[in-house]
Coordinates of C-alpha atoms in Angstrom, one line a residue:
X1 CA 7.9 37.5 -21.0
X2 CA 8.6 35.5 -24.3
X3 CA 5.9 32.1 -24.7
X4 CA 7.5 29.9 -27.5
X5 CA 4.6 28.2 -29.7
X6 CA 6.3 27.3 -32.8
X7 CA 9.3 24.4 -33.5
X8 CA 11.5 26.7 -35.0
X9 CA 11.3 29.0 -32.2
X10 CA 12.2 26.1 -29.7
X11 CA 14.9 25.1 -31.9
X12 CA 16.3 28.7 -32.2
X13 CA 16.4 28.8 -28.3
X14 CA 18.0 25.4 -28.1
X15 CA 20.9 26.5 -30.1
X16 CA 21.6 29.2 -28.9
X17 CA 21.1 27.7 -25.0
X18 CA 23.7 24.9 -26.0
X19 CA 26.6 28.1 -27.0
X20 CA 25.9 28.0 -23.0
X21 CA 27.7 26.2 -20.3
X22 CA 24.5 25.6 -18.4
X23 CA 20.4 25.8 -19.1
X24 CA 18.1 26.0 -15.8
X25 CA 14.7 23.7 -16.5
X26 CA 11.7 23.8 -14.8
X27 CA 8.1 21.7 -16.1
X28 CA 4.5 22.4 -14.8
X29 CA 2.2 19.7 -15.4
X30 CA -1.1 17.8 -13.8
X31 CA -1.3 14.6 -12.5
X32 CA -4.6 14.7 -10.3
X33 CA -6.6 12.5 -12.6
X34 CA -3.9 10.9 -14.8
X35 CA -1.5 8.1 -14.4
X36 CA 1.0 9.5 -16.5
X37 CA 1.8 13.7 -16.0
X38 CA 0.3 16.1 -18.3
X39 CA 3.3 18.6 -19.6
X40 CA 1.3 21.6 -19.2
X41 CA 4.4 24.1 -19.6
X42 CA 8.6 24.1 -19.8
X43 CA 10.5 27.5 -18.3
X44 CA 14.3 27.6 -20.1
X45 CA 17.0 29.9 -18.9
X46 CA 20.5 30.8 -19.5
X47 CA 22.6 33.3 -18.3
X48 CA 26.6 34.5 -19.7
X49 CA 28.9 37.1 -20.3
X50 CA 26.8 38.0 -23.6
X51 CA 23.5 38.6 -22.1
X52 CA 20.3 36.1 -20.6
X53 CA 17.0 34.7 -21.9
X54 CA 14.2 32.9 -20.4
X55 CA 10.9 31.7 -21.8
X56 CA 7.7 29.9 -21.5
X57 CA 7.0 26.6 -24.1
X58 CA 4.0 25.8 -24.3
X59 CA 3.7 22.0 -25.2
X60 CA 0.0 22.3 -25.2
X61 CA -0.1 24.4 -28.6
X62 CA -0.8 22.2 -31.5
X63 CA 2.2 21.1 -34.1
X64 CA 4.8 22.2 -31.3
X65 CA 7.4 19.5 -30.9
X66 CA 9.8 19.2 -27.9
X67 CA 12.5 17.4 -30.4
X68 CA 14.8 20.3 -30.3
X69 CA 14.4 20.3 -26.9
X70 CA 15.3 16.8 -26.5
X71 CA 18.4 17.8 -28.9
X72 CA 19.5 19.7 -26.4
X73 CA 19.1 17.6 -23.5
X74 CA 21.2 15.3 -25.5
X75 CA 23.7 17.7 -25.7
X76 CA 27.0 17.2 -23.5
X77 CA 28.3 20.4 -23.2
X78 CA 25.7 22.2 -21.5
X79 CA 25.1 21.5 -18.0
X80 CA 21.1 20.7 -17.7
X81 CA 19.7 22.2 -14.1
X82 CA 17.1 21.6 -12.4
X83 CA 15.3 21.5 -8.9
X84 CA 13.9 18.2 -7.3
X85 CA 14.2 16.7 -10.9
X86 CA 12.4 13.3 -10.4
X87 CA 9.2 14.0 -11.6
X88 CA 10.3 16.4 -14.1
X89 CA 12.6 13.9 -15.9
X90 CA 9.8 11.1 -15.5
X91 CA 7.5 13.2 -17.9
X92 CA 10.5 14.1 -20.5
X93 CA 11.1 9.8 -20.3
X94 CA 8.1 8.6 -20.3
X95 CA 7.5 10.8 -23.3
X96 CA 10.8 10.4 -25.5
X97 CA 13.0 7.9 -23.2
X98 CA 15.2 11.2 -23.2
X99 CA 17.1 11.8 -19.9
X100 CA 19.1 14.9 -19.6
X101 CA 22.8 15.0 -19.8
X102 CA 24.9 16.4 -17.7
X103 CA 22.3 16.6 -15.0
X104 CA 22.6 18.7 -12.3
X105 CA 19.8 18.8 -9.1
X106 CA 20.1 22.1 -6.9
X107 CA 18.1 20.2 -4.3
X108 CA 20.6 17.0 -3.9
X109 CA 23.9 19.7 -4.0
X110 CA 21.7 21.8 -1.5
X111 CA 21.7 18.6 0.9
X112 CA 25.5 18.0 0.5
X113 CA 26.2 21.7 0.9
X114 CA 24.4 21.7 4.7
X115 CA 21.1 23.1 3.4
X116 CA 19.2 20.5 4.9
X117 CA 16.5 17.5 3.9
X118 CA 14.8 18.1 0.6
X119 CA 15.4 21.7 0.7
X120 CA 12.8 23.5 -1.0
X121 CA 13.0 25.8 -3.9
X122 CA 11.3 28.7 -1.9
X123 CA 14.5 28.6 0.7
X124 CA 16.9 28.5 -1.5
X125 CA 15.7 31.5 -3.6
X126 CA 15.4 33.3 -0.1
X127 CA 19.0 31.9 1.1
X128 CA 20.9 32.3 -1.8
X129 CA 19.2 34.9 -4.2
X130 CA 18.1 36.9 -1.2
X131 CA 14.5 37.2 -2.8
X132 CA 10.9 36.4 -2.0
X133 CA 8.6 34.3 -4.9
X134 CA 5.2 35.0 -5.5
X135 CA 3.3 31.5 -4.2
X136 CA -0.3 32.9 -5.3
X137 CA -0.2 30.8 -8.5
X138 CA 1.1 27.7 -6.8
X139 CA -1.4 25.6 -6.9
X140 CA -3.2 26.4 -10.3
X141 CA -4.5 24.6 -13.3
X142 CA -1.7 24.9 -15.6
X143 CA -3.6 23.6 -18.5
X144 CA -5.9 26.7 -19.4
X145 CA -5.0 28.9 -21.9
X146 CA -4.5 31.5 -22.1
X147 CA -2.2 31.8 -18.9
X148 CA -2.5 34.9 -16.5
X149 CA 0.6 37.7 -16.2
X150 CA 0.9 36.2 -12.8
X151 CA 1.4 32.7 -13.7
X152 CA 3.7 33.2 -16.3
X153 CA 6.0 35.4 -13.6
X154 CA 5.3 32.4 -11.3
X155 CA 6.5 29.9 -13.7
X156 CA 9.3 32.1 -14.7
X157 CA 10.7 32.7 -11.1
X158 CA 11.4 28.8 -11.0
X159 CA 13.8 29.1 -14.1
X160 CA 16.0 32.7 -13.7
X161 CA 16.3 32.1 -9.5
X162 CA 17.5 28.9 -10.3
X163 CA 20.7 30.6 -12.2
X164 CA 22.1 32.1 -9.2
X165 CA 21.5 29.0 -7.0
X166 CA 22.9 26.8 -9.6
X167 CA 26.0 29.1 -9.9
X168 CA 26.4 29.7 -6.7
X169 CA 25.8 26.0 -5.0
X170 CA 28.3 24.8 -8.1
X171 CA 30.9 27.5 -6.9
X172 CA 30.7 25.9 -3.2
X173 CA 31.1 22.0 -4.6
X174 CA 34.2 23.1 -6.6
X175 CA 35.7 25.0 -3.4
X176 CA 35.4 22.2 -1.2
X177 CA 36.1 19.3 -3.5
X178 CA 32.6 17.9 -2.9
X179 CA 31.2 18.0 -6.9
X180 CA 32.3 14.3 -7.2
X181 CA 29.3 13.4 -4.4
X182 CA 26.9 15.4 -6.3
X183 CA 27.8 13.4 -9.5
X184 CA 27.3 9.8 -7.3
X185 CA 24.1 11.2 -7.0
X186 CA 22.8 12.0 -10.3
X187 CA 23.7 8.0 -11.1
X188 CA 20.0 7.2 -10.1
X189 CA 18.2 10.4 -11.8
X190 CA 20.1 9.6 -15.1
X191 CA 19.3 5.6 -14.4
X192 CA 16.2 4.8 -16.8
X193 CA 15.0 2.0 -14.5
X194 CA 13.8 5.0 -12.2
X195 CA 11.4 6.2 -14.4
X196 CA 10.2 2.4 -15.5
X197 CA 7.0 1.5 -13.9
X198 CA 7.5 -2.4 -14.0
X199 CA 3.5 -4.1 -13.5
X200 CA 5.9 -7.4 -12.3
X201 CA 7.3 -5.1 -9.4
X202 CA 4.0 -3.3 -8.1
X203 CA 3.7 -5.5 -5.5
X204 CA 6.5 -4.3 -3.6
X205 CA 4.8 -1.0 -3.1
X206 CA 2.2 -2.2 -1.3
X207 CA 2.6 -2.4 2.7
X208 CA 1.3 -5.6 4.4
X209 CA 1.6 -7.3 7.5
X210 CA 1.2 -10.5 5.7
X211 CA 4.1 -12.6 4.5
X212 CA 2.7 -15.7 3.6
X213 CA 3.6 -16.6 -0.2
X214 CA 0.0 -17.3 -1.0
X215 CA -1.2 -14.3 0.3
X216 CA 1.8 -12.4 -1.4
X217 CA 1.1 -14.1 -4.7
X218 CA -2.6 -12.9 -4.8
X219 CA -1.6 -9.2 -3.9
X220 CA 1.0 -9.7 -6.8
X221 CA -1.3 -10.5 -9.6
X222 CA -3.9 -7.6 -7.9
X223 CA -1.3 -4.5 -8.1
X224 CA -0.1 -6.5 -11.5
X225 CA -4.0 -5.9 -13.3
X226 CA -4.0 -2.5 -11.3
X227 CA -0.8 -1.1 -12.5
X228 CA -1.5 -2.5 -16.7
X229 CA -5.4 -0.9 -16.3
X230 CA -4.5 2.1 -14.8
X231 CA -1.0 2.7 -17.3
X232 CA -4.0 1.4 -20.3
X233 CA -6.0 4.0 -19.3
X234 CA -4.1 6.7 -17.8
X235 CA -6.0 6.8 -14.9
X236 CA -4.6 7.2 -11.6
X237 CA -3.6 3.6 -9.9
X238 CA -6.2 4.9 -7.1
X239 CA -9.0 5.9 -9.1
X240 CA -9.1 2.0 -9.9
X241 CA -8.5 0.5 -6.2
X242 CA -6.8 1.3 -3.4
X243 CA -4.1 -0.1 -1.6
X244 CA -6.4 -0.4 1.7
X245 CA -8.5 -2.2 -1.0
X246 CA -6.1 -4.8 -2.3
X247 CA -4.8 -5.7 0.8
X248 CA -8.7 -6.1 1.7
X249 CA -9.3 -8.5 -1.6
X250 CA -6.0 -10.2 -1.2
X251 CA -7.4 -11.5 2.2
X252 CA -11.1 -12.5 1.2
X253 CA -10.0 -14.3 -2.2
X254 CA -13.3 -13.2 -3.5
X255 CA -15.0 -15.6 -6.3
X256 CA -17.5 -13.8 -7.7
X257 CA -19.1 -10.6 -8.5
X258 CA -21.5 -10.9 -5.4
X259 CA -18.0 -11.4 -3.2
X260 CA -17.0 -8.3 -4.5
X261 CA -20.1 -6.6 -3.5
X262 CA -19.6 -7.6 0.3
X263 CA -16.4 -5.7 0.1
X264 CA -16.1 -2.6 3.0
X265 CA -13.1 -0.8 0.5
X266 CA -13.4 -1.0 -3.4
X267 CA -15.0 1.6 -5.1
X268 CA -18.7 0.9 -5.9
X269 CA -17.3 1.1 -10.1
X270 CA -14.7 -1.9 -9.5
X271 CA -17.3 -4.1 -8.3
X272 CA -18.6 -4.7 -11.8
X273 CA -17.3 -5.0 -15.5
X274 CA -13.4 -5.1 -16.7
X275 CA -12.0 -4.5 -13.1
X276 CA -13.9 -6.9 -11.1
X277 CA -13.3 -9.3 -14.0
X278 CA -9.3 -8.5 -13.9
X279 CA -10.0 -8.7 -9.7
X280 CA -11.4 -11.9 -9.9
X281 CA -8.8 -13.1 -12.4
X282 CA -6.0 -11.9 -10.6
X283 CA -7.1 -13.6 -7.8
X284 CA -7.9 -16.7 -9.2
X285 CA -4.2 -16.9 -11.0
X286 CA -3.0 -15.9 -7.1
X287 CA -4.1 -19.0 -6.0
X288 CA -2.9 -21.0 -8.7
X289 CA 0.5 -19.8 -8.2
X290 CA 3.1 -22.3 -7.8
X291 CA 4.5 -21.8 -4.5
X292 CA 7.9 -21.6 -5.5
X293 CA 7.0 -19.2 -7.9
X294 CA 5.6 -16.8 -5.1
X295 CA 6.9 -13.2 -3.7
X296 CA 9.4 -13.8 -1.5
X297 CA 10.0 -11.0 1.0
X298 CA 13.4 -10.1 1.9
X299 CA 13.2 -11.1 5.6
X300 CA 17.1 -9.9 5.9
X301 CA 16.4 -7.1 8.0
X302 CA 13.8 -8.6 10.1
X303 CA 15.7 -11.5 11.0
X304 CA 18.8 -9.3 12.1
X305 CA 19.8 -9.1 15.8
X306 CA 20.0 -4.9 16.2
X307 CA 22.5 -4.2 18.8
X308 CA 20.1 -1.0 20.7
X309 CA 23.1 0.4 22.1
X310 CA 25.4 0.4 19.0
X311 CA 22.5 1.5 17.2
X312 CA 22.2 5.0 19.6
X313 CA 26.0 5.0 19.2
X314 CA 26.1 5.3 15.5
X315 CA 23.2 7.5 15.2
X316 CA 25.8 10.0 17.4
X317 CA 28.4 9.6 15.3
X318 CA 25.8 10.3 12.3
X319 CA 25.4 13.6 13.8
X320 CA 28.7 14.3 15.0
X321 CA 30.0 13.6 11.2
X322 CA 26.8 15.5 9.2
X323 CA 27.5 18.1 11.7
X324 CA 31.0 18.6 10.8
X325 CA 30.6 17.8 7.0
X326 CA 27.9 20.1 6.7
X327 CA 25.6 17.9 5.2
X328 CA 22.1 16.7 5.9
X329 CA 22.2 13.2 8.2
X330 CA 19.6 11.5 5.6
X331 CA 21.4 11.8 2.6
X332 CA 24.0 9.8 4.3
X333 CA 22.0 7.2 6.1
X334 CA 18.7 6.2 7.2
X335 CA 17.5 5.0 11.0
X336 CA 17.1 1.6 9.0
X337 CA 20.6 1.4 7.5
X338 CA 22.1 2.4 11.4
X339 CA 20.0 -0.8 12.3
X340 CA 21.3 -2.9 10.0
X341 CA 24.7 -1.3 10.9
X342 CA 24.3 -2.3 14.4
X343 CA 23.2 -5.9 13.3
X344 CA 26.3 -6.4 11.4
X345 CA 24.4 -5.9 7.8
X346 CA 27.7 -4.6 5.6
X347 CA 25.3 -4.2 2.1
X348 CA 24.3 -0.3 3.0
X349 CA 25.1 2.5 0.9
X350 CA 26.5 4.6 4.0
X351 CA 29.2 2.3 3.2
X352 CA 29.9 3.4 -0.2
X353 CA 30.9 6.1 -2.5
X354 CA 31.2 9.5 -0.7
X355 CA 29.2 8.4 2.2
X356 CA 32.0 6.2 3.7
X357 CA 34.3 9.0 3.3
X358 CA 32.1 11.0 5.6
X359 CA 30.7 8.4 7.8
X360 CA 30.9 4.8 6.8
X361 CA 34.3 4.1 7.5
X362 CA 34.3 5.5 11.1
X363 CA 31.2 3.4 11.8
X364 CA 32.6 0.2 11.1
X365 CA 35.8 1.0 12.9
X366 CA 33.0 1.9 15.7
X367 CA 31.0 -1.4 15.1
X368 CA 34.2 -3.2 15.1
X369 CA 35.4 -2.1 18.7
X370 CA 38.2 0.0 17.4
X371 CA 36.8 3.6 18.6
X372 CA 34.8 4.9 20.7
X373 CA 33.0 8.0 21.0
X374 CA 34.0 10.4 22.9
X375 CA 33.2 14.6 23.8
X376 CA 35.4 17.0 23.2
X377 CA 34.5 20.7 23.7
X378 CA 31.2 21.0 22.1
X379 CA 31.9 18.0 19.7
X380 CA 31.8 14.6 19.5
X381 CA 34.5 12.8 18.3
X382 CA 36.1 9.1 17.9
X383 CA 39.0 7.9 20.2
X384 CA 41.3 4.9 19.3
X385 CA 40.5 1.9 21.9

């Protein structure tokens, strides 16, 4: 097991993983007590007619930089692969505004192959490399040095399994024409707005029951100071209030430090200092806020009128058309797109791309009264009406 500690060595690894028509990636990092991900380690293999290579990086080494790394990544003639990449390209963005291209995700071609919802690694391995990992060193602190002979196998598994899955689910998209869907898909993971943490847009995460714009406004400006203090500080958006908590403030519109201290939910730290100071500003400038300058909530799907019977009809058809296609009902549509289906909302992605191949046009021919559904056999299919 090689561990690379130097730039050079990177860089001779890079080069000679870019002669290559594919790298597998893998990152371990920590995110317990920071906002941001700590890159704890980087597992890189390739695999060819000439031979194979995998290694550890350690990031954590001093005077080590990822640039030839990054080189790579920028590099479009080897195919970048990874597993459940979102959090592992976050850390590489956040860190050099580098996204990997071409991208490939063995968990999203999994899905359209008929592996399932968010597949895990651990099946595929046993599915398709017909072998078992070592899960001892799952859930370890990846940032002490020096790492054990069982961590660095662990980490190492997640890189040279990933070759025969990648080669193997890539094989099965070119046989059955499907690698253009796969490609739809990586249009979000290679998007930088995923990986943009927008203080304006906070907000939107936070579930309420509330809609009035008032309200809204002051739950606004709370996630805003939340999301620029925590970012600021690299501290977990938790560790300075919950959501519970927000919602909780956004309703009492305290006024003052001894407001704050009547609170059931914030943390006994946030009732004093910077944060209740940025509490009691934020919701101060809540109230201030213009009412035509308030959140709006998109009230598109509440206000729609589901039809409950077309809605049970489509989720068939779903079923009968994943079932066929071999491809996991989710990645296609969710129960909340079907129910804006049924309440004659055309704006879902079901009716896009490669999903209306599969699905989306047959359900508006169904919502439109021009089939039916129908058994045949085992299957369930459409008729013309």
């Amino acid at each position: 097991m090689r561990t690379i500690t130097t730039t050079d060595a990177l860089a001779a690894f890079c080069q000679e993983a870019a002669k290559r028509p594919y790298v597998t990636v893998d990152t371990e990092f920590l995110r317990e007590r920071t906002y941001y991900s700590k890159l704890c380690l980087i597992q890189l293999a390739y695999q060819d007619e000439a031979g194979a290579d995998a290694v550890l990086v350690d990031p954590l080494v001093n005077g080590l930089s990822l640039e030839p790394l990054y080189d790579l990544y920028r590099d479009h003639g080897c195919v970048k692969v990874f597993h459940a990449a979102r959090q592992d390209l976050e850390i590489f963005y956040v860190d050099a505004q580098v996204i990997p291209e071409p991208l490939f995700d063995t968990q999203v071609a999994a899905m359209v192959c008929g592996f399932g919802e968010q597949v895990g690694y651990e099946t595929l391995v046993r599915k398709i490399a017909k072998a078992d990992l070592d899960k001892s060193s799952r859930f370890t602190d990846w940032s002490r040095r020096p790492l054990t002979d069982a961590q660095a196998k662990y980490a190492l598994a997640d890189v040279t399994h990933l070759r025969d899955i990648y080669e193997y689910l890539s094989d099965r998209l070119a046989k059955s024409g499907r690698a253009k869907w796969v490609t739809e898909e990586m249009a979000v993971l290679e998007d930088p707005e995923t990986y943009q943490a927008d203080p304006e847009n906070a907000w939107k995460r936070v579930k309420t029951r509330t809609q009035s714009g008032k309200f809204l406004a002051i739950v606004r400006e709370l996630a805003r100071f939340r999301e620029i203090y925590a970012q600021a500080r690299n501290v977990p958006r938790n560790r300075v209030f919950k959501d519970d908590a927000l919602v909780e403030l956004a309703s009492t519109k305290p006024q003052s430090e001894q407001d704050l201290s009547r609170s059931r939910l914030l943390l006994r730290e946030a009732r004093k200092g910077d944060i209740a100071a940025g509490i009691l500003k934020a919701v101060k400038d809540g109230l201030a806020t213009d009412p035509d300058d308030a959140p709006k909530v998109d009230n598109q799907r509440t206000k729609l009128q589901v039809n409950p019977a077309l809605a049970d009809m489509l989720r068939v058809l779903l079923k009968a058309k994943t079932d066929d296609a071999e491809v996991a009902p989710k990645l296609i549509a969710s129960s909340s797109d079907l129910d804006a289906l049924a309440a004659g909302n055309r704006d879902v992605v079901a009716l896009k791309g490669w999903r209306r191949e599969v699905f989306g046009h047959d359900a508006l021919r169904l919502c439109e009264g021009q089939v039916g559904l129908a058994v045949k056999g085992q299957k369930v299919v459409t008729v013309t009406l």
